[in-house]
Coordinates of C-alpha atoms and ligand atoms in Angstrom, one line a residue:
M504 CA -91.0 -169.7 -94.3
A505 CA -87.7 -168.2 -93.2
F506 CA -87.0 -168.0 -89.5
D507 CA -84.4 -165.9 -87.7
Y508 CA -82.7 -169.1 -86.5
D509 CA -82.7 -172.8 -87.2
L510 CA -82.5 -173.4 -83.4
V511 CA -83.0 -171.4 -80.3
V512 CA -81.8 -173.1 -77.1
I513 CA -83.3 -171.8 -73.8
G514 CA -80.8 -172.2 -71.0
G515 CA -77.0 -172.0 -71.2
G516 CA -76.0 -174.9 -68.9
P517 CA -74.1 -178.0 -69.9
G518 CA -77.1 -179.3 -71.9
G519 CA -77.9 -176.0 -73.6
Y520 CA -74.5 -174.6 -74.3
V521 CA -73.0 -177.9 -75.5
G522 CA -76.0 -178.6 -77.7
A523 CA -75.9 -175.1 -79.1
I524 CA -72.2 -175.4 -80.0
R525 CA -72.6 -178.8 -81.6
A526 CA -75.6 -177.6 -83.7
A527 CA -73.6 -174.6 -84.9
Q528 CA -70.7 -176.9 -85.8
L529 CA -73.1 -178.9 -87.9
G530 CA -74.1 -175.8 -89.9
L531 CA -77.3 -174.6 -88.1
K532 CA -77.9 -171.0 -87.3
V533 CA -78.2 -171.0 -83.5
A534 CA -79.0 -168.7 -80.6
C535 CA -78.8 -169.5 -76.9
V536 CA -80.9 -167.6 -74.4
E537 CA -79.6 -167.5 -70.8
K538 CA -81.0 -165.4 -67.9
R539 CA -78.3 -165.9 -65.3
G540 CA -75.9 -163.3 -66.7
A541 CA -73.3 -166.0 -67.2
L542 CA -73.1 -169.1 -69.3
G543 CA -72.4 -172.6 -67.9
G544 CA -75.7 -173.1 -65.9
T545 CA -75.9 -174.5 -62.5
C546 CA -72.9 -176.8 -63.1
L547 CA -70.3 -174.1 -63.8
N548 CA -71.7 -171.3 -61.7
V549 CA -73.1 -172.9 -58.5
G550 CA -72.7 -176.6 -58.9
C551 CA -70.1 -179.1 -60.2
I552 CA -67.2 -176.6 -60.6
P553 CA -67.3 -174.5 -57.5
S554 CA -68.0 -177.6 -55.3
K555 CA -65.1 -179.4 -56.8
A556 CA -62.8 -176.5 -56.3
M557 CA -63.8 -176.4 -52.6
L558 CA -63.5 -180.2 -52.3
E559 CA -60.0 -180.1 -53.7
T560 CA -58.8 -177.2 -51.5
S561 CA -60.4 -178.5 -48.3
H562 CA -58.9 -181.9 -49.0
K563 CA -55.4 -180.4 -49.4
F564 CA -56.0 -178.5 -46.1
E565 CA -56.9 -181.6 -44.3
E566 CA -54.0 -183.6 -45.8
A567 CA -51.6 -180.9 -44.7
K568 CA -53.2 -180.7 -41.2
L569 CA -53.5 -184.4 -40.5
H570 CA -51.5 -186.6 -42.8
F571 CA -48.3 -184.7 -43.8
K572 CA -46.7 -185.5 -40.5
D573 CA -47.0 -189.3 -41.0
V574 CA -45.1 -189.2 -44.2
G575 CA -42.3 -186.9 -42.9
I576 CA -43.4 -183.4 -43.8
D577 CA -43.7 -180.9 -41.0
A578 CA -46.1 -178.1 -41.7
K579 CA -48.5 -175.9 -39.7
P580 CA -51.3 -175.1 -42.1
S581 CA -53.8 -172.4 -41.2
L582 CA -57.0 -171.7 -43.0
N583 CA -57.5 -168.6 -45.1
L584 CA -61.1 -169.1 -46.0
K585 CA -61.4 -165.8 -47.9
Q586 CA -58.6 -166.9 -50.3
M587 CA -60.1 -170.4 -50.6
L588 CA -63.5 -168.8 -51.7
K589 CA -61.7 -166.4 -54.0
N590 CA -59.8 -169.2 -55.7
K591 CA -63.2 -171.0 -56.3
D592 CA -64.7 -167.8 -57.7
D593 CA -61.7 -167.3 -60.0
V594 CA -62.0 -170.8 -61.3
V595 CA -65.7 -170.3 -62.0
S596 CA -65.3 -166.9 -63.8
G597 CA -62.5 -168.2 -66.0
L598 CA -64.6 -171.1 -67.2
T599 CA -67.8 -169.2 -67.8
Q600 CA -65.9 -166.6 -69.8
G601 CA -64.4 -169.5 -71.7
I602 CA -67.8 -170.6 -72.9
E603 CA -68.5 -167.1 -74.2
L604 CA -65.4 -167.4 -76.3
L605 CA -66.5 -170.8 -77.5
F606 CA -69.8 -169.3 -78.6
K607 CA -68.0 -166.6 -80.6
K608 CA -65.7 -169.2 -82.1
N609 CA -68.6 -171.4 -83.2
K610 CA -70.9 -168.4 -84.1
V611 CA -73.6 -169.2 -81.5
E612 CA -75.5 -166.0 -80.7
Y613 CA -75.7 -165.5 -76.9
I614 CA -78.9 -163.7 -75.9
K615 CA -79.1 -162.5 -72.3
G616 CA -82.5 -162.6 -70.6
H617 CA -85.4 -164.8 -69.7
G618 CA -86.7 -166.9 -72.6
E619 CA -90.4 -167.6 -72.9
I620 CA -92.0 -169.8 -75.6
T621 CA -94.7 -167.6 -77.1
G622 CA -95.5 -169.7 -80.1
D623 CA -94.6 -173.0 -81.8
N624 CA -91.8 -171.2 -83.6
E625 CA -91.3 -168.2 -81.4
V626 CA -89.2 -167.4 -78.3
S627 CA -89.6 -164.0 -76.6
V628 CA -86.9 -162.4 -74.5
G629 CA -88.4 -159.4 -72.9
K630 CA -89.9 -157.4 -75.7
K631 CA -87.8 -159.1 -78.4
K632 CA -89.5 -161.8 -80.4
I633 CA -87.3 -164.4 -82.1
S634 CA -88.6 -166.8 -84.7
T635 CA -87.0 -170.2 -85.0
A636 CA -87.5 -173.5 -86.7
N637 CA -86.7 -175.5 -83.6
I638 CA -86.5 -174.9 -79.8
V639 CA -84.5 -176.8 -77.2
I640 CA -85.6 -176.4 -73.6
A641 CA -82.5 -176.8 -71.4
T642 CA -83.7 -174.8 -68.4
G643 CA -82.2 -177.2 -65.8
S644 CA -83.2 -177.5 -62.2
S645 CA -83.2 -175.7 -58.8
V646 CA -83.2 -176.7 -55.2
M647 CA -86.2 -178.6 -53.9
P648 CA -87.7 -176.6 -51.1
L649 CA -88.5 -178.3 -47.7
P650 CA -91.7 -176.9 -46.2
G651 CA -91.1 -175.4 -42.8
V652 CA -87.3 -175.0 -43.4
E653 CA -87.2 -171.9 -45.6
V654 CA -83.8 -171.2 -47.3
D655 CA -82.5 -167.7 -46.6
E656 CA -78.9 -168.5 -47.9
E657 CA -77.4 -167.4 -44.6
R658 CA -78.5 -169.6 -41.7
I659 CA -80.5 -172.0 -43.8
V660 CA -78.7 -172.5 -47.1
S661 CA -79.0 -174.4 -50.3
S662 CA -75.9 -175.7 -52.1
T663 CA -75.5 -172.2 -53.4
G664 CA -75.2 -170.6 -50.0
A665 CA -73.1 -173.5 -48.7
L666 CA -70.5 -172.6 -51.3
E667 CA -70.3 -169.1 -50.0
L668 CA -70.2 -169.4 -46.2
K669 CA -68.0 -166.6 -44.8
E670 CA -67.0 -168.5 -41.8
V671 CA -66.7 -172.2 -40.8
P672 CA -69.9 -173.2 -38.9
K673 CA -69.4 -174.8 -35.6
H674 CA -72.2 -177.2 -36.3
L675 CA -73.5 -177.8 -39.8
V676 CA -76.7 -179.9 -40.1
V677 CA -77.2 -181.3 -43.5
I678 CA -80.8 -182.4 -44.5
G679 CA -80.5 -185.1 -47.1
G680 CA -77.7 -187.7 -47.4
G681 CA -77.3 -187.6 -51.2
Y682 CA -74.7 -186.1 -53.5
I683 CA -74.8 -182.5 -52.4
G684 CA -75.1 -183.2 -48.7
L685 CA -72.1 -185.6 -48.6
E686 CA -69.9 -183.5 -50.8
L687 CA -70.5 -180.1 -49.2
G688 CA -70.8 -181.7 -45.7
S689 CA -67.3 -183.1 -46.3
V690 CA -66.0 -179.7 -47.4
W691 CA -67.1 -178.0 -44.1
R692 CA -66.1 -180.9 -41.9
R693 CA -62.6 -180.8 -43.3
L694 CA -62.4 -177.1 -42.6
G695 CA -63.4 -177.7 -39.0
A696 CA -67.2 -177.9 -38.7
K697 CA -69.0 -180.7 -36.8
V698 CA -71.4 -182.2 -39.4
T699 CA -74.6 -184.1 -38.8
V700 CA -76.5 -185.5 -41.8
V701 CA -80.2 -186.1 -41.3
E702 CA -81.6 -188.6 -43.9
F703 CA -85.2 -189.6 -44.3
L704 CA -84.4 -193.1 -45.5
D705 CA -82.6 -195.8 -43.5
R706 CA -79.5 -195.5 -45.8
I707 CA -77.5 -192.7 -47.4
T708 CA -77.1 -192.3 -51.2
P709 CA -80.2 -194.2 -52.3
G710 CA -79.8 -195.8 -55.7
M711 CA -76.1 -196.6 -55.1
D712 CA -75.0 -200.2 -54.8
A713 CA -76.0 -201.0 -51.2
E714 CA -72.7 -202.6 -50.3
V715 CA -70.8 -199.6 -51.6
S716 CA -73.2 -197.2 -49.8
K717 CA -72.7 -199.1 -46.5
Q718 CA -68.9 -198.9 -46.8
F719 CA -69.2 -195.2 -47.8
Q720 CA -71.2 -194.4 -44.7
K721 CA -68.6 -196.2 -42.5
L722 CA -65.7 -194.2 -44.0
L723 CA -67.5 -190.9 -43.6
E724 CA -68.3 -191.8 -40.0
K725 CA -64.6 -192.6 -39.4
Q726 CA -63.9 -189.1 -40.7
G727 CA -66.3 -187.6 -38.1
I728 CA -69.6 -187.1 -39.9
E729 CA -72.6 -188.1 -37.8
F730 CA -75.7 -189.6 -39.4
K731 CA -79.3 -189.6 -38.2
L732 CA -80.9 -192.0 -40.6
G733 CA -84.7 -192.8 -40.8
T734 CA -85.3 -189.2 -39.5
K735 CA -87.5 -186.4 -40.9
V736 CA -87.2 -182.7 -40.2
T737 CA -90.5 -181.3 -39.2
G738 CA -89.7 -177.6 -38.7
A739 CA -87.0 -175.0 -38.1
K740 CA -86.8 -172.0 -35.7
K741 CA -84.2 -169.4 -36.4
N742 CA -82.6 -166.7 -34.2
K743 CA -79.6 -164.4 -35.0
T744 CA -77.0 -167.0 -34.3
S745 CA -78.5 -170.5 -34.7
V746 CA -81.3 -172.6 -36.0
T747 CA -83.1 -175.3 -34.0
L748 CA -84.6 -178.1 -36.1
T749 CA -87.3 -180.4 -34.9
T750 CA -87.0 -183.9 -36.0
E751 CA -88.9 -187.2 -35.6
P752 CA -88.4 -190.7 -36.7
A753 CA -89.6 -191.2 -40.3
K754 CA -91.8 -194.0 -39.2
G755 CA -93.3 -191.8 -36.4
G756 CA -92.3 -191.4 -32.8
D757 CA -91.1 -188.8 -30.3
E758 CA -89.9 -185.4 -31.5
E759 CA -86.3 -184.3 -30.9
S760 CA -84.5 -181.1 -31.5
L761 CA -81.2 -180.4 -33.2
K762 CA -79.3 -177.1 -32.9
A763 CA -77.1 -175.9 -35.7
D764 CA -75.3 -172.7 -36.7
V765 CA -76.0 -173.4 -40.3
V766 CA -78.5 -175.9 -42.0
L767 CA -78.0 -177.1 -45.5
V768 CA -81.1 -178.2 -47.3
S769 CA -80.1 -180.8 -50.0
I770 CA -83.1 -183.1 -50.5
G771 CA -83.0 -183.1 -54.3
R772 CA -83.7 -180.7 -57.1
K773 CA -86.8 -179.8 -59.2
P774 CA -87.1 -179.0 -62.9
N775 CA -87.2 -175.3 -63.9
T776 CA -90.4 -174.7 -66.0
E777 CA -91.9 -171.7 -64.4
G778 CA -92.4 -168.7 -66.7
L779 CA -91.3 -170.8 -69.7
G780 CA -94.6 -170.5 -71.5
L781 CA -95.3 -174.2 -71.8
D782 CA -99.1 -173.3 -71.7
N783 CA -98.7 -171.0 -74.7
V784 CA -98.0 -174.0 -76.9
G785 CA -100.0 -176.6 -75.1
L786 CA -97.1 -178.4 -73.4
S787 CA -97.5 -179.9 -70.0
T788 CA -95.3 -181.5 -67.3
D789 CA -95.6 -184.8 -65.5
D790 CA -96.7 -184.9 -61.8
R791 CA -93.2 -184.2 -60.6
G792 CA -92.8 -181.2 -63.0
F793 CA -90.6 -182.8 -65.6
I794 CA -91.2 -182.2 -69.3
S795 CA -92.1 -185.4 -71.1
V796 CA -90.2 -186.3 -74.2
N797 CA -89.9 -189.3 -76.6
D798 CA -86.7 -191.2 -77.4
K799 CA -85.7 -188.4 -79.7
W800 CA -86.1 -185.8 -76.9
Q801 CA -89.2 -184.3 -78.7
T802 CA -92.0 -183.0 -76.6
S803 CA -95.6 -183.3 -77.9
K804 CA -94.6 -180.5 -80.3
S805 CA -92.3 -182.2 -82.8
N806 CA -90.0 -179.1 -83.2
I807 CA -89.7 -178.4 -79.5
Y808 CA -87.2 -180.6 -77.6
A809 CA -86.2 -180.8 -74.0
I810 CA -82.9 -182.1 -72.4
G811 CA -80.9 -182.2 -69.2
D812 CA -82.3 -181.8 -65.7
V813 CA -85.7 -180.6 -66.9
I814 CA -86.5 -184.1 -68.2
V815 CA -86.5 -187.4 -66.3
G816 CA -83.2 -189.1 -65.6
P817 CA -80.1 -188.6 -63.6
M818 CA -79.4 -184.9 -62.9
L819 CA -75.9 -185.0 -64.1
A820 CA -74.0 -182.5 -66.3
H821 CA -72.5 -185.1 -68.6
K822 CA -75.9 -186.7 -69.2
A823 CA -77.2 -183.2 -70.1
E824 CA -74.3 -182.7 -72.5
E825 CA -74.8 -186.1 -74.2
E826 CA -78.4 -185.2 -74.8
G827 CA -77.5 -181.7 -76.1
V828 CA -75.2 -183.3 -78.7
A829 CA -77.7 -186.0 -79.6
V830 CA -80.5 -183.4 -80.3
A831 CA -78.1 -181.2 -82.3
E832 CA -77.1 -184.2 -84.4
T833 CA -80.7 -185.3 -84.9
L834 CA -81.6 -181.7 -86.0
A835 CA -78.7 -181.9 -88.5
G836 CA -80.1 -185.1 -90.0
Q837 CA -77.8 -187.5 -88.2
H838 CA -78.7 -190.2 -85.7
G839 CA -78.2 -188.7 -82.2
H840 CA -78.0 -191.3 -79.5
V841 CA -77.4 -191.6 -75.8
N842 CA -76.5 -194.9 -74.1
Y843 CA -78.3 -194.4 -70.8
G844 CA -77.0 -197.8 -69.6
V845 CA -73.4 -196.3 -69.5
I846 CA -73.7 -193.0 -67.7
P847 CA -71.2 -192.9 -64.8
G848 CA -72.0 -191.3 -61.5
V849 CA -69.4 -190.0 -59.2
V850 CA -69.5 -188.6 -55.6
Y851 CA -66.3 -186.5 -55.3
T852 CA -65.8 -187.0 -51.5
H853 CA -62.6 -188.6 -50.2
P854 CA -62.5 -191.5 -51.0
E855 CA -64.6 -191.0 -54.2
V856 CA -67.4 -193.2 -55.1
A857 CA -68.0 -194.0 -58.8
S858 CA -70.4 -196.3 -60.5
V859 CA -71.6 -197.3 -64.0
G860 CA -74.3 -199.6 -65.1
R861 CA -76.6 -201.7 -62.8
T862 CA -76.2 -202.3 -59.1
E863 CA -76.4 -205.7 -57.5
E864 CA -79.9 -204.8 -56.3
Q865 CA -81.1 -203.8 -59.8
L866 CA -79.7 -207.1 -61.2
K867 CA -81.7 -209.0 -58.6
D868 CA -84.8 -207.0 -59.3
D869 CA -84.3 -207.7 -63.1
G870 CA -84.0 -211.4 -62.4
V871 CA -80.5 -211.5 -64.0
A872 CA -78.1 -214.4 -63.0
Y873 CA -74.8 -212.6 -62.3
K874 CA -71.3 -213.1 -60.9
V875 CA -69.4 -210.7 -58.6
G876 CA -65.7 -210.0 -58.6
K877 CA -64.3 -207.7 -55.8
F878 CA -60.9 -206.4 -55.1
S879 CA -59.8 -204.2 -52.2
F880 CA -57.4 -201.3 -52.5
M881 CA -55.7 -202.6 -49.4
A882 CA -54.1 -205.3 -51.7
N883 CA -53.3 -202.8 -54.4
S884 CA -49.6 -201.8 -54.3
R885 CA -50.1 -198.2 -55.6
G886 CA -52.8 -197.8 -53.0
R887 CA -50.3 -198.9 -50.3
A888 CA -47.6 -196.7 -51.7
I889 CA -49.7 -193.5 -51.6
G890 CA -51.6 -194.3 -48.4
E891 CA -54.9 -194.8 -50.2
T892 CA -56.0 -198.2 -49.0
D893 CA -59.7 -197.6 -48.2
G894 CA -62.3 -199.1 -50.5
F895 CA -62.8 -201.7 -53.3
V896 CA -63.8 -202.3 -56.9
K897 CA -66.8 -204.5 -57.5
V898 CA -67.5 -205.9 -61.0
L899 CA -70.9 -207.4 -61.8
A900 CA -71.0 -209.6 -64.9
D901 CA -73.5 -212.0 -66.5
K902 CA -73.2 -215.5 -65.1
E903 CA -73.3 -217.1 -68.5
T904 CA -72.0 -214.6 -71.1
D905 CA -69.6 -212.8 -68.7
E906 CA -70.9 -209.4 -70.1
V907 CA -70.1 -206.6 -67.7
Y908 CA -73.4 -205.1 -66.3
G909 CA -72.0 -202.8 -63.7
V910 CA -68.9 -201.6 -61.9
H911 CA -68.9 -199.9 -58.5
I912 CA -65.8 -198.4 -57.0
I913 CA -65.2 -196.7 -53.7
G914 CA -61.6 -195.5 -53.3
A915 CA -59.2 -192.7 -54.1
D916 CA -59.6 -191.4 -57.7
A917 CA -62.6 -193.7 -58.3
G918 CA -64.1 -191.0 -60.5
T919 CA -61.2 -191.3 -62.9
I920 CA -60.7 -195.0 -62.7
I921 CA -64.3 -195.8 -63.6
H922 CA -63.8 -194.6 -67.1
E923 CA -62.0 -197.6 -68.3
C924 CA -65.0 -199.5 -67.2
C925 CA -67.3 -197.1 -69.1
V926 CA -65.4 -197.6 -72.3
A927 CA -65.4 -201.4 -71.8
M928 CA -69.1 -201.4 -71.2
E929 CA -69.8 -199.1 -74.2
F930 CA -68.0 -201.8 -76.3
G931 CA -70.0 -204.6 -74.7
A932 CA -67.0 -206.0 -72.9
S933 CA -66.9 -209.2 -70.8
A934 CA -65.1 -209.3 -67.5
E935 CA -62.6 -211.5 -69.2
D936 CA -61.9 -208.6 -71.7
I937 CA -61.0 -206.3 -68.8
A938 CA -59.0 -209.0 -67.1
R939 CA -57.0 -209.7 -70.2
T940 CA -56.2 -206.0 -70.8
C941 CA -52.6 -205.1 -69.7
H942 CA -52.8 -202.6 -66.9
A943 CA -49.7 -200.5 -66.0
H944 CA -48.0 -201.2 -62.7
P945 CA -48.3 -199.7 -60.1
T946 CA -51.7 -198.1 -60.6
L947 CA -54.9 -197.9 -58.8
N948 CA -56.5 -199.2 -62.0
E949 CA -54.9 -202.6 -61.4
A950 CA -57.7 -203.1 -58.8
V951 CA -60.2 -203.0 -61.7
K952 CA -58.2 -205.7 -63.5
E953 CA -58.0 -207.8 -60.3
A954 CA -61.8 -207.4 -59.7
A955 CA -62.4 -208.5 -63.3
L956 CA -60.2 -211.5 -62.6
A957 CA -62.0 -212.1 -59.4
V958 CA -65.3 -212.6 -61.3
D959 CA -63.9 -216.0 -62.2
K960 CA -62.1 -216.3 -58.8
R961 CA -58.6 -216.1 -60.4
Q962 CA -57.3 -212.8 -59.0
I963 CA -53.6 -212.9 -58.2
H964 CA -53.1 -210.5 -55.3
S965 CA -55.7 -211.5 -52.7
Ligands
LIG1695 P1 -78.5 -176.1 -65.7 O1 -77.1 -176.3 -65.6 O2 -79.4 -176.0 -64.5 O3 -78.7 -174.9 -66.7 C1 -79.9 -174.3 -67.0 C2 -79.7 -172.9 -67.3 O4 -81.0 -172.4 -67.8 C3 -79.5 -172.0 -66.0 O5 -78.3 -171.3 -66.2 C4 -80.7 -171.1 -65.9 O6 -80.3 -169.8 -65.5 C5 -81.2 -171.1 -67.3 N1 -82.6 -170.8 -67.4 C6 -83.6 -171.4 -66.8 N2 -84.8 -171.0 -67.2 C7 -84.5 -170.0 -68.2 C8 -85.3 -169.2 -69.0 N3 -86.6 -169.3 -69.0 N4 -84.7 -168.4 -69.9 C9 -83.3 -168.3 -69.9 N5 -82.5 -169.1 -69.2 C10 -83.1 -169.9 -68.3 N6 -73.4 -182.9 -62.0 C11 -72.3 -183.6 -62.4 O7 -72.4 -184.3 -63.4 N7 -71.1 -183.6 -61.6 C12 -71.0 -182.8 -60.5 O8 -70.0 -182.8 -59.9 C13 -72.1 -182.1 -60.1 N8 -72.0 -181.3 -59.0 C14 -73.1 -180.5 -58.6 C15 -73.0 -179.8 -57.4 C16 -74.0 -179.0 -57.0 C17 -73.9 -178.2 -55.8 C18 -75.2 -178.9 -57.8 C19 -76.3 -178.1 -57.4 C20 -75.3 -179.7 -58.9 C21 -74.3 -180.5 -59.3 N9 -74.4 -181.3 -60.5 C22 -73.3 -182.1 -60.9 C23 -75.6 -181.4 -61.3 C24 -75.4 -180.5 -62.6 O9 -75.1 -179.2 -62.2 C25 -76.7 -180.5 -63.4 O10 -77.1 -181.8 -63.7 C26 -76.5 -179.8 -64.7 O11 -76.1 -178.5 -64.5 C27 -77.7 -179.8 -65.6 O12 -77.5 -179.2 -66.7 P2 -78.7 -178.4 -67.5 O13 -78.0 -177.8 -68.7 O14 -79.8 -179.4 -67.7 O15 -79.2 -177.3 -66.5
LIG1696 P1 -80.0 -186.4 -54.0 O1 -81.2 -186.9 -54.7 O2 -78.6 -186.8 -54.4 O3 -80.1 -186.7 -52.4 C1 -81.2 -186.2 -51.7 C2 -81.3 -187.0 -50.4 O4 -82.2 -186.4 -49.5 C3 -81.7 -188.5 -50.6 O5 -80.9 -189.3 -49.9 C4 -83.1 -188.5 -50.1 O6 -83.5 -189.7 -49.5 C5 -83.0 -187.4 -49.0 N1 -84.3 -186.7 -48.6 C6 -85.3 -186.4 -49.4 N2 -86.3 -185.8 -48.7 C7 -85.8 -185.7 -47.4 C8 -86.3 -185.1 -46.3 N3 -87.5 -184.5 -46.3 N4 -85.6 -185.2 -45.1 C9 -84.4 -185.8 -45.1 N5 -83.8 -186.4 -46.2 C10 -84.5 -186.3 -47.4 O7 -80.1 -184.8 -54.1 P2 -79.1 -183.6 -53.8 O8 -78.0 -184.1 -52.9 O9 -79.9 -182.5 -53.4 O10 -78.5 -183.3 -55.2 C11 -79.3 -183.1 -56.3 C12 -78.8 -183.7 -57.5 O11 -77.7 -182.9 -58.0 C13 -78.2 -185.1 -57.4 O12 -79.3 -186.0 -57.5 C14 -77.3 -185.2 -58.5 O13 -78.0 -185.6 -59.6 C15 -76.8 -183.8 -58.7 N6 -75.4 -183.6 -58.1 C16 -74.4 -184.4 -58.6 C17 -73.2 -184.3 -58.0 C18 -72.1 -185.2 -58.6 O14 -72.3 -185.7 -59.7 N7 -71.0 -185.4 -58.0 C19 -72.9 -183.5 -56.9 C20 -74.0 -182.7 -56.4 C21 -75.2 -182.8 -57.0

């Protein structure tokens, strides 16, 4: 039976658009359905890219305001928030239009509208019915609501509203000490807000290596962010100019109140499956709403796949992209593969935090005998030269075989530095392999080499 398409991808985010392009490159006839009115998904439109634009410009502002003087530059910066927001919007629109061009170049058909699966081989967009051999669900995720603290995107905002605030709040309360809360909390603190982070658990960034997480919290506190750990928000009352949150200890206890001009709700994200028509083809979700797939990203219908934030796993753009490529290659008769053990995670604060592989806690839980090598940026000459001495590199390797199981970095440019460790791990490197690799001097990456040397207690510079 001839179908209109070999593949229809629902969702034009990093998973969907990258998968669509790769499938078209491999000779499949592909359409991508996107309802947002722009390609690029959460990541390009309201996530990775606008947040990184604001992190960069707010960092530059703070550097000019606080640190230029120390190095001999006299400047009196003042904030033009309108221009800063416009710069962010320009970056976003340039990139989303770029994806439309990539679609044209690769002959992927871009269909605007809400896609619903209406049959095993059918996707409907409004009244239009499209037949297809295969379907990839790449519908992504959206903000997890917090009962009693309804998002209005003005006083109580999600990350989307927090990227659009028209003035700097005097007091921003962030609910959730994870990726979004710490990145966007940092942006507004640098621009002048007092920032308080309320976190349910007794630590920030759960899942991160605990030693790194502890150091991260200390550095953020030094910058002025306040933390209320082990605290839950039980309700919110709004008036025209402020929000009063009621909180209580997570383990139970006396209620307190916390007044803010703006509240950011960032307690995680939930998969988007509403209105997708899963019922029409007998597909269901797990108890947290994720679509279940096998190791080839197939749902219980073998021609319907799911990738990215809508399935279980880290909610990261690059993870979604890898899955998109792997499914495209599988559909083209190749052997699509994702190495889930080597997916880096980066928090783009200053300093940055980057990690790949297992944490020390995970190695303990897995009963693995391991060695640790650590090296501080304080002892790294490039770090000293550029005034970036906070943080360290931590390498975890097998006690016997020396295979690298994880690298965790807190420090300037950690998100870039981590990639030599990803490549090393992808090739099954030992700490010795990294230690024997010549690193240019003076670079921050030399801290990785020294940490790898430190695994066998033979670092040179500390
Ligand atoms: P999405 O990007 O969510 O795309 C799904 C698309 O599907 C959306 O455009 C949606 O409109 C569309 N869609 C949904 N349902 C339908 C339907 N029925 N019909 C048609 N279209 C539909 N990750 C990183 O790796 N690095 C970062 O720095 C980073 N920063 C972030 C900052 C913020 C503030 C946020 C919120 C997220 C950030 N993320 C980051 C996470 C990243 O954005 C996601 O992991 C990534 O976008 C997931 O890609 P996806 O393709 O699975 O889904
Ligand atoms: P998150 O999962 O990173 O952090 C949520 C935090 O909220 C956790 O620390 C959790 O313990 C806490 N929490 C949960 N319920 C709570 C409650 N009721 N009260 C107080 N705290 C509560 O989620 P976040 O920050 O919303 O980001 C969503 C996802 O988006 C991330 O997990 C990440 O995958 C992705 N992202 C990635 C970025 C990057 O790669 N740099 C940047 C931003 C987002």
